[in-house]
XYZ file of C-alpha atoms in Angstrom:
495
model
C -166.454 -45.368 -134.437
C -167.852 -46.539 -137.844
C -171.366 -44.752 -136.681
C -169.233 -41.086 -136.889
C -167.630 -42.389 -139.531
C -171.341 -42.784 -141.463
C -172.464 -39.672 -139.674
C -169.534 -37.762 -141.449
C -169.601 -39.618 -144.910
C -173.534 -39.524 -144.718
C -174.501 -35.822 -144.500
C -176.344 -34.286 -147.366
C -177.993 -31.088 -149.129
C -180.764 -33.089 -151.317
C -181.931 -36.272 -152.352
C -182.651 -37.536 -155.810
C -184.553 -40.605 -155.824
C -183.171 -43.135 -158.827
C -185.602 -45.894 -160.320
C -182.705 -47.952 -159.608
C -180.924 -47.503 -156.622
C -183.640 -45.311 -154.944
C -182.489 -42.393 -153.328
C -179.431 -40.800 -153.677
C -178.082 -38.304 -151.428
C -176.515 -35.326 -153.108
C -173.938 -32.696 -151.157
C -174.030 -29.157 -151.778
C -171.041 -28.666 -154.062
C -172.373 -31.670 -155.993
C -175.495 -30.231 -156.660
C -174.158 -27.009 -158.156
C -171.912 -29.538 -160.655
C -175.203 -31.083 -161.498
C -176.641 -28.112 -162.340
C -174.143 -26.640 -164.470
C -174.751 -26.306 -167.957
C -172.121 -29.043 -169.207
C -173.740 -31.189 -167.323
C -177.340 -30.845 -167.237
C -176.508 -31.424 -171.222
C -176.205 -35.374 -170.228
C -180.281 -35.423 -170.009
C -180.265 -35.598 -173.473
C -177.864 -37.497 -174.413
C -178.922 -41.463 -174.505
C -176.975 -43.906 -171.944
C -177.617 -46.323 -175.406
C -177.153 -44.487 -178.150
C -180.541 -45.526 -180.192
C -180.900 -49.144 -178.216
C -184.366 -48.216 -177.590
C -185.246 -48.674 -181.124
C -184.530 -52.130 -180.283
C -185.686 -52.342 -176.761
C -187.909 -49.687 -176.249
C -187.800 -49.255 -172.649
C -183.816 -48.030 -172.737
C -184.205 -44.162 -173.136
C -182.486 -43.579 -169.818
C -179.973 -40.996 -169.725
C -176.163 -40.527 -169.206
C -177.118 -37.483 -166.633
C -179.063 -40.618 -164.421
C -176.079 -43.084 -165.163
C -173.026 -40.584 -164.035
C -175.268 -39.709 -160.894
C -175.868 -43.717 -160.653
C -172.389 -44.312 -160.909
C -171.571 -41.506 -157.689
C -173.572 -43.356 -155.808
C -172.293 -46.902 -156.476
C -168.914 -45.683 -155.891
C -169.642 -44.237 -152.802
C -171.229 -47.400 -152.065
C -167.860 -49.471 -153.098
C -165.604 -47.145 -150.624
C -167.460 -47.108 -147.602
C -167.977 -50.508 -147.742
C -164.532 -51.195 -147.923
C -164.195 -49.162 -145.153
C -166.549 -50.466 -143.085
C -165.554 -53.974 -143.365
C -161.578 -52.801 -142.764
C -163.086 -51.200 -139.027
C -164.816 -54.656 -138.588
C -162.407 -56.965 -139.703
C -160.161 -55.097 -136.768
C -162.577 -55.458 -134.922
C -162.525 -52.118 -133.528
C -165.345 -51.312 -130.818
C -167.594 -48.206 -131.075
C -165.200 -46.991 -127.630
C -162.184 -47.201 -130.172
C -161.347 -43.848 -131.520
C -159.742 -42.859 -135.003
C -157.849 -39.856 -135.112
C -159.402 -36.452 -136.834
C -156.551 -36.745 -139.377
C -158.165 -40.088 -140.448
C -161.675 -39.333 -140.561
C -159.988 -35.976 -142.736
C -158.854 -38.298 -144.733
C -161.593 -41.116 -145.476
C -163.717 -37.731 -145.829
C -161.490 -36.371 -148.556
C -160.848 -39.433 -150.576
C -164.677 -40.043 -150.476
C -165.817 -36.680 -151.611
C -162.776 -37.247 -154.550
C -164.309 -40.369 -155.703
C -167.880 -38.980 -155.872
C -166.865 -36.234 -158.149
C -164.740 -37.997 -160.181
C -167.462 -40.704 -160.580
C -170.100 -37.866 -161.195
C -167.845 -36.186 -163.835
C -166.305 -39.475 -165.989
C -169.044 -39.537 -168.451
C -169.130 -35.902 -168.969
C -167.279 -35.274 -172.265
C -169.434 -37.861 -174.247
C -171.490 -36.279 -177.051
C -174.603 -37.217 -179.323
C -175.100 -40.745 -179.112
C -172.283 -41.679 -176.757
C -170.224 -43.909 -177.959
C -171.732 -44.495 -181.646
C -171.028 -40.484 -181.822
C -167.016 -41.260 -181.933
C -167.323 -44.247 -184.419
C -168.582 -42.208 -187.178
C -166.385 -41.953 -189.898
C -166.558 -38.256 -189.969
C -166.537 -37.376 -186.605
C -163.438 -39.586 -186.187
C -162.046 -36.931 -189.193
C -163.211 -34.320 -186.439
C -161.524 -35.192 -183.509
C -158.682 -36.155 -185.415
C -157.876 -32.949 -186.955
C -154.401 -31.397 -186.268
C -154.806 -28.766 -183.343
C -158.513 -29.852 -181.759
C -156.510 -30.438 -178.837
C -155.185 -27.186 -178.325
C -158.245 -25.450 -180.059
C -160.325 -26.747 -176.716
C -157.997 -25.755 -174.002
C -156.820 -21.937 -176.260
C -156.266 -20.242 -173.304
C -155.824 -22.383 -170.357
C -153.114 -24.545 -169.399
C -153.457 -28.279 -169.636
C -150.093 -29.523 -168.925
C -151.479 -29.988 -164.651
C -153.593 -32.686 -166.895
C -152.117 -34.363 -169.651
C -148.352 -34.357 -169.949
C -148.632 -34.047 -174.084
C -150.834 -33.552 -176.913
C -152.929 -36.308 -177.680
C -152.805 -37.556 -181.465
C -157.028 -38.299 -181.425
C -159.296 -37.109 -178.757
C -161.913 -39.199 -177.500
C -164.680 -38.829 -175.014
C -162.807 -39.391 -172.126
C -160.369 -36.576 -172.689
C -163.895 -34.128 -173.539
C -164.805 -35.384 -169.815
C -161.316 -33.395 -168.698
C -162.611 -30.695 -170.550
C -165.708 -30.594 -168.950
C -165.038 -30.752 -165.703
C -162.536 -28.402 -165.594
C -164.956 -25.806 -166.387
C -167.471 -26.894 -164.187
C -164.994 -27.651 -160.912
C -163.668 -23.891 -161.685
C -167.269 -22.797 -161.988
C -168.216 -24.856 -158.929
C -165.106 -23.183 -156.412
C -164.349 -26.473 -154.622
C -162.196 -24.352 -151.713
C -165.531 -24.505 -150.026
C -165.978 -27.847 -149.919
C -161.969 -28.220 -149.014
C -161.557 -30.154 -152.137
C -158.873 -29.720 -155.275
C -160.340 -29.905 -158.662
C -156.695 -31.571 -159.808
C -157.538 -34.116 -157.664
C -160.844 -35.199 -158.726
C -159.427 -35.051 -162.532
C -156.344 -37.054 -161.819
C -158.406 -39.574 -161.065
C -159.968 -39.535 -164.874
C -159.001 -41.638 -167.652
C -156.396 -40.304 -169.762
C -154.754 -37.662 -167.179
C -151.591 -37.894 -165.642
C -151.645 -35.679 -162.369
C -149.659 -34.240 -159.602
C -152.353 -34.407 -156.597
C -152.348 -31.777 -154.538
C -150.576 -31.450 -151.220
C -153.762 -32.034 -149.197
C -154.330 -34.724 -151.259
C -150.860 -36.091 -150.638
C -151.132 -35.572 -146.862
C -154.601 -37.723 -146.253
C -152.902 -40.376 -149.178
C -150.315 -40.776 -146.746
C -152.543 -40.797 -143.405
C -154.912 -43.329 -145.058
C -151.548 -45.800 -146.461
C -150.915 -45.620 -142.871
C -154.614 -46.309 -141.750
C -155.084 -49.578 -144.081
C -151.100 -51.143 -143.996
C -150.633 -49.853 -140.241
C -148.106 -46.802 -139.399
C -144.871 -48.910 -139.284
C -145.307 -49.916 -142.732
C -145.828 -46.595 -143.364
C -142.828 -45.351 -141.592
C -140.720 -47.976 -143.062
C -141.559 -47.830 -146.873
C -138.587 -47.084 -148.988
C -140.987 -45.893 -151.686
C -142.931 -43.676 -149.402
C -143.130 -41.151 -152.325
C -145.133 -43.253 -154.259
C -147.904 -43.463 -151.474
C -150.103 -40.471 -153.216
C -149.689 -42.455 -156.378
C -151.243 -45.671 -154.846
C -153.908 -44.019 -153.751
C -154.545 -42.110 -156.335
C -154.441 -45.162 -158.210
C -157.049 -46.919 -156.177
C -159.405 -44.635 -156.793
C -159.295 -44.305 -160.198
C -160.163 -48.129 -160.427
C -163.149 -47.469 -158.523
C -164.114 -44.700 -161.387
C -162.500 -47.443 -164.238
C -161.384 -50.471 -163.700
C -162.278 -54.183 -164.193
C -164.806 -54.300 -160.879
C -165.915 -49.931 -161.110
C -168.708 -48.149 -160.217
C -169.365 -47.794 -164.380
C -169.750 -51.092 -165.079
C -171.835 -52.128 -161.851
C -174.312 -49.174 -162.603
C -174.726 -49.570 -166.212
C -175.420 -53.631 -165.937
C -177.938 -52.940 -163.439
C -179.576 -49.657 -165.266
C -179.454 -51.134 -169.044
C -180.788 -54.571 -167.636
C -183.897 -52.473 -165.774
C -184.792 -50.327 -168.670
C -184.186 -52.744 -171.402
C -186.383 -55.259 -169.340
C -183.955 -58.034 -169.317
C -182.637 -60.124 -165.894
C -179.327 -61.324 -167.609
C -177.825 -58.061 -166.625
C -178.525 -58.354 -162.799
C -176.491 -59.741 -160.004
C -176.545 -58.849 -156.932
C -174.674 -55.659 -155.940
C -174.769 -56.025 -152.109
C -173.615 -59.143 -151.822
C -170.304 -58.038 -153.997
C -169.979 -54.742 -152.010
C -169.652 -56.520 -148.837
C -167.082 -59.033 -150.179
C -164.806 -56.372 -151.435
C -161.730 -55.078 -149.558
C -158.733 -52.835 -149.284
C -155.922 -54.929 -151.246
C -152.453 -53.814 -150.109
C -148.694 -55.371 -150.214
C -145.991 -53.127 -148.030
C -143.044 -55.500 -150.078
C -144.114 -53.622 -153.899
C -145.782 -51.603 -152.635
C -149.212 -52.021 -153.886
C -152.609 -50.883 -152.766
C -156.032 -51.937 -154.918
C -159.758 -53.658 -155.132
C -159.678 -57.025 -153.249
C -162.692 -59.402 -152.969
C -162.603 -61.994 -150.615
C -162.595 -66.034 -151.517
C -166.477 -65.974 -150.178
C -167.593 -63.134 -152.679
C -166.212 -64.963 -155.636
C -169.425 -66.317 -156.343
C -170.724 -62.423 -156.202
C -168.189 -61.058 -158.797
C -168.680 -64.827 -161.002
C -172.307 -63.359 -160.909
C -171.020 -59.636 -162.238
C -168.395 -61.121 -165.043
C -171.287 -63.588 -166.366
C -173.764 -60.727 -166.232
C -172.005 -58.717 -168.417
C -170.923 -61.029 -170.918
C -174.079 -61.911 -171.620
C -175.557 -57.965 -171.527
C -172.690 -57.566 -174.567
C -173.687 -60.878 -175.987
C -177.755 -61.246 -175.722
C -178.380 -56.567 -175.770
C -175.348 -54.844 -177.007
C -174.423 -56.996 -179.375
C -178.281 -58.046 -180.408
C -178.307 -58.502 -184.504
C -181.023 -55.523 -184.688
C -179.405 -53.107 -182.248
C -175.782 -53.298 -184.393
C -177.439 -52.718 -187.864
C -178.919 -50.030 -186.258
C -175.826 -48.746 -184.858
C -174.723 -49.049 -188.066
C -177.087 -47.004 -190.069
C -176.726 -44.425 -186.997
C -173.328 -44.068 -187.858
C -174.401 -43.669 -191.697
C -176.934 -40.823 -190.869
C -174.327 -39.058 -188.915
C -172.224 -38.960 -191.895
C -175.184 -38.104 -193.998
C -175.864 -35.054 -191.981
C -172.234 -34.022 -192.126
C -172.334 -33.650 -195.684
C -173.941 -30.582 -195.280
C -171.243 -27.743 -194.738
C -173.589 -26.127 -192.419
C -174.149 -28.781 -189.817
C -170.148 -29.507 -189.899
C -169.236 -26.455 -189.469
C -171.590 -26.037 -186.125
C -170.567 -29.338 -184.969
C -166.335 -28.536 -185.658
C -167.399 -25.469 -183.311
C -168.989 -27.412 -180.983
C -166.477 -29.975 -180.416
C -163.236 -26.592 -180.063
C -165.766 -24.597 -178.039
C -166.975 -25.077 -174.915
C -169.224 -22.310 -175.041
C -170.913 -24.689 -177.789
C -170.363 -27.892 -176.655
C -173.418 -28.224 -174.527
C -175.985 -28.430 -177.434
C -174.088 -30.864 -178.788
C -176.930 -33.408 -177.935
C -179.142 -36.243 -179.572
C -181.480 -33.511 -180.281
C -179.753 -31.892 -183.043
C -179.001 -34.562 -184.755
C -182.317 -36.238 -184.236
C -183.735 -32.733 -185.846
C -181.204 -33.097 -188.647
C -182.160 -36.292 -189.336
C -185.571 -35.717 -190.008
C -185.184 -32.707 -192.018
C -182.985 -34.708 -194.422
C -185.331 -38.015 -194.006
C -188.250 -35.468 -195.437
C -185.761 -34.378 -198.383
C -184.618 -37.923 -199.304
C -187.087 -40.909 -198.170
C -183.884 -43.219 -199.865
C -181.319 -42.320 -196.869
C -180.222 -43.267 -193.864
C -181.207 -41.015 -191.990
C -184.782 -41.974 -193.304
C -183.954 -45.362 -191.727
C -183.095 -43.906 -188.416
C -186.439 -41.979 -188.048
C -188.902 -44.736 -189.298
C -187.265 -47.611 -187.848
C -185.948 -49.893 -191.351
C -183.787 -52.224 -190.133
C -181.502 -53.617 -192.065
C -182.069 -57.310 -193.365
C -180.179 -59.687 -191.313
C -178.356 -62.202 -193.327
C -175.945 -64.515 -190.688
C -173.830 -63.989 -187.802
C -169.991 -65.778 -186.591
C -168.152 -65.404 -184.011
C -164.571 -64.730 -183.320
C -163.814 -64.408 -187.565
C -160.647 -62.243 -187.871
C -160.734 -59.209 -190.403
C -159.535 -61.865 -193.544
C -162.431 -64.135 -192.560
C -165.192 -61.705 -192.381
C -163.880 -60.648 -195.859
C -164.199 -64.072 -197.008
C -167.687 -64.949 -195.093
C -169.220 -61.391 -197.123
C -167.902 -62.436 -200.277
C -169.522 -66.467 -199.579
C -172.851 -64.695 -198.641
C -172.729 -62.519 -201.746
C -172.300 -65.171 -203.786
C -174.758 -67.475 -202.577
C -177.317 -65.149 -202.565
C -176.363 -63.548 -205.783
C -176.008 -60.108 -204.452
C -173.297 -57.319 -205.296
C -170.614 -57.659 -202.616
C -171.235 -54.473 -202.282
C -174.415 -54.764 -200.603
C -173.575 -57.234 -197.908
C -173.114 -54.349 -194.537
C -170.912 -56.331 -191.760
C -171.133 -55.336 -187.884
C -169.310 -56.620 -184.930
C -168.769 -55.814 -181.341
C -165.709 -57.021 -179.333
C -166.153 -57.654 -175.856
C -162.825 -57.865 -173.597
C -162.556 -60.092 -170.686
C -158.911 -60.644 -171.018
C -157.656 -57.804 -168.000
C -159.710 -60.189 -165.126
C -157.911 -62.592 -165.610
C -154.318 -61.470 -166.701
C -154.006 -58.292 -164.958
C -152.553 -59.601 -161.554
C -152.373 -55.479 -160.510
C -156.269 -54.892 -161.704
C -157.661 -57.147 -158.978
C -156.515 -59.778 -156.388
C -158.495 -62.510 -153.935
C -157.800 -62.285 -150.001
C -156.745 -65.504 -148.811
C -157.358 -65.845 -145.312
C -155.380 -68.915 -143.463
C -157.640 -70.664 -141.282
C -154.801 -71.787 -138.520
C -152.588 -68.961 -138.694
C -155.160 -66.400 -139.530
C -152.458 -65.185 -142.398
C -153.796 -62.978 -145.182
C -152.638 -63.342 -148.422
C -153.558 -61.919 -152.017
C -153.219 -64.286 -154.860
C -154.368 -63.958 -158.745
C -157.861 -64.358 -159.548
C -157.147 -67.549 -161.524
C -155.551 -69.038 -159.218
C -158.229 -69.171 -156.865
C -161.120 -70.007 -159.434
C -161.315 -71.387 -162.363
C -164.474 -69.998 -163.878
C -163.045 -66.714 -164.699
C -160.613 -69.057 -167.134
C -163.800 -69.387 -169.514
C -163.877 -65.800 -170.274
C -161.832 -64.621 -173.542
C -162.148 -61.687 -175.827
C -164.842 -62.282 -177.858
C -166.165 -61.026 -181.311
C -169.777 -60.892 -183.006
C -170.128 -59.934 -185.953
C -173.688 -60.207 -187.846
C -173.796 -59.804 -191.568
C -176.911 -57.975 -193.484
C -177.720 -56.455 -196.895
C -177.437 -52.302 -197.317
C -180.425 -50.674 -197.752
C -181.617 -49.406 -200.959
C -180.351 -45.667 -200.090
C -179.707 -42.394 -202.303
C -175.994 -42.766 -203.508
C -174.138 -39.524 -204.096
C -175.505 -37.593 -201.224
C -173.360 -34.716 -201.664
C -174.942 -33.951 -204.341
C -178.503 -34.009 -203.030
C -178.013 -31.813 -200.218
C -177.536 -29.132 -202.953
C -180.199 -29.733 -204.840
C -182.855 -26.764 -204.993
């Protein structure tokens, strides 16, 4: 039975062969998503915002990662499933019912798109786009909200206006339009339920969606559990819930696809581990008593996900958070700023961000343009910087200083070196490891009893103590400003 279940999950239109995962099958619905406009825009938009001025093999795309991240999560479900049908040990003679294989189908197909889709709404530069000082102005403006949804109703998403948009609720946006565009009623699918299981959204799944939730509750805790839950209401809600930490959560398809793809293209081995080995370790999680269904890994894949944690704090510690990549981040955000002194360019890119008709040439490429039309005006800006790689000077970095004692490290480092206090530029990058180990709901180990043959789920720390090490942590590196043109409103109207 899990051969049809592979022949059903495993059908496809098209294959797109990834440098990192090697090929990728693609169904047809999916294909017309990836075509869309909204999306094709992710080609040029940088997985790493400018990391490859750092490490110059990391110009790989978010439209490569979001496809990346489909497949891993595809990956991370029928695995799951798999090992549920062999734990059983159910022979190939057993049969599941067509309501079951309806509803593995479903959920699968939900997760791809949702995977496919969760990057969607990020803009020039990804996440250094948002931290700009005046694109934070932006998206904060009173109205934005209801200026990108004028027309359309978004209460079947989000229950209330948000106070300050960011690019998660842009990937609502997004696929919205390009589920409507798509028509998912041919693929049997509900584009409500592929959004609901999106960060920020708050849905009511549909009632297909409700009626395989309820088949597959029934599938993983067994039918009298299902029969006998008092909260059987809730069921849709679990599930729904387990998928969306598949999309997001502390062990996602995200995270596993980025750590691979930024460690391949930036030519580093400190963000690999090995992703089959923690595939086949995970498991359905469930508890009939709360009830409570989520990722589970068992007590032999620990040394799999100790692999995954470790890889990724050092990715944030030895790339992300590299001493040249974050003054460059820095000045980045400075040259966005710059170029949104001119009224012209703010006023396209306050369209662009109400206006989805706009929104997909919001991509590196204008700003990259912009850049080097004001880098020709003004060889003193930061823009200038951006386009002929001057780094900033690097002057000292601490870790884990809180706000008071990076003030008072600056102000030391001024005065030692006699500079203006003024000139000393401070970055830092905050890493949180915190939810592994104190969010008892976010992920649990399956403890199997060897004489009884009992299962039980217990918290991760309770099992192993290396994922105690792990803390939020903070780097911050400390350099001098560049000698730039002060006053820049005033040069952009120069004649």
């Amino acid at each position: 039975m899990r051969r049809a279940v592979n022949d059903l999950l495993g059908a496809y239109d098209k294959l797109i062969m990834d440098p990192v995962h090697g090929g990728i099958p693609l169904y047809r619905h999916e294909i017309q998503v990836i075509d869309h406009p909204l999306f094709q825009r992710l080609r040029n938009i940088c997985q790493n915002d400018i990391l490859s001025l750092v490490f110059p093999g990391a110009t790989h795309s978010r439209f490569l990662h979001s496809i990346g991240v489909m497949h891993v999560g595809t990956r991370m479900f029928r695995s799951m499933i798999d090992a549920y049908l062999r734990e059983r040990q159910l022979s190939d003679q057993t049969d599941l019912s067509l309501s079951q294989l309806d509803a593995i189908d479903y959920l699968a197909k939900t997760i791809r798109l949702g995977c496919l889709l969760h990057d969607s709404g990020h803009s020039s530069f990804s996440h250094q786009f948002t931290q700009a000082r005046r694109i934070r102005e932006l998206m904060s403006r009173p109205g934005r909200f209801r200026d990108l949804w004028r027309g359309l109703d978004y209460s079947a998403y989000h229950p209330e206006e948000p106070r300050e948009l960011e690019h998660e609720h842009y990937s609502v946006r997004v696929g919205h339009d390009v589920l409507m565009a798509v028509g998912l009623e041919g693929a049997g699918l509900h584009a409500r339920d592929v959004i609901g299981i999106m960060e920020t959204t708050e849905v009511k799944p549909s009632e297909t969606f409700c009626r395989h939730a309820r088949t597959f509750w029934a599938f993983i805790a067994g039918e009298d559990a299902a029969a006998g839950s008092p909260l059987s209401d809730n069921i849709p809600g679990l599930v729904m819930d387990l998928l969306s930490s598949i999309v997001s959560g502390e062990i996602d398809a995200d995270r596993a696809d980025y750590m691979l793809r930024d460690g391949f293209h930036s030519s580093v081995t400190i963000g690999g581990f090995n992703l089959d080995h923690l595939l086949s370790n995970l498991r359905f999680g469930w508890d009939v008593s709360e009830p409570w269904l989520g990722l589970a890994i068992t007590q032999k894949g620990l040394g799999a996900l100790e692999d995954f944690v470790y890889s990724r704090h050092q990715m944030y510690r030895k790339v992300y958070a590299h001493k040249t990549a974050l003054g460059f981040d820095w000045l980045l955000r400075e040259a966005i700023n710059e170029v949104l002194d001119d009224p012209e360019n703010f006023q396209w890119v306050d369209t662009c961000l109400s206006d989805m008709a706009y929104f997909s040439e919001l991509t590196d490429n204008f700003f990259w343009e912009a850049f080097r039309k004001v880098a020709r005006k003004h060889p003193k800006s930061f823009s200038f910087c951006i386009v002929n790689r001057v780094k900033l000077n690097h002057l000292d970095t601490r870790e884990d200083l809180s706000a008071e004692g990076i003030e008072r490290h600056s102000t030391w480092l001024a005065g030692e070196l006699a500079l203006n206090p003024a000139q000393v530029v401070t970055c830092s990058m905050r890493a949180r490891f915190s939810n592994i180990q104190d969010n008892f709901n976010g992920i649990k180990v399956l403890v199997r009893e060897p004489i009884h043959r009992n299962r039980s789920l217990k918290k991760i720390t309770d099992v192993s103590a290396f994922f105690s090490k792990f803390s939020d942590g903070t780097i911050t590196h400390f350099y001098t400003r560049p000698d730039v043109t002060t006053g820049r409103q005033d040069a952009f109207t120069e004649q």
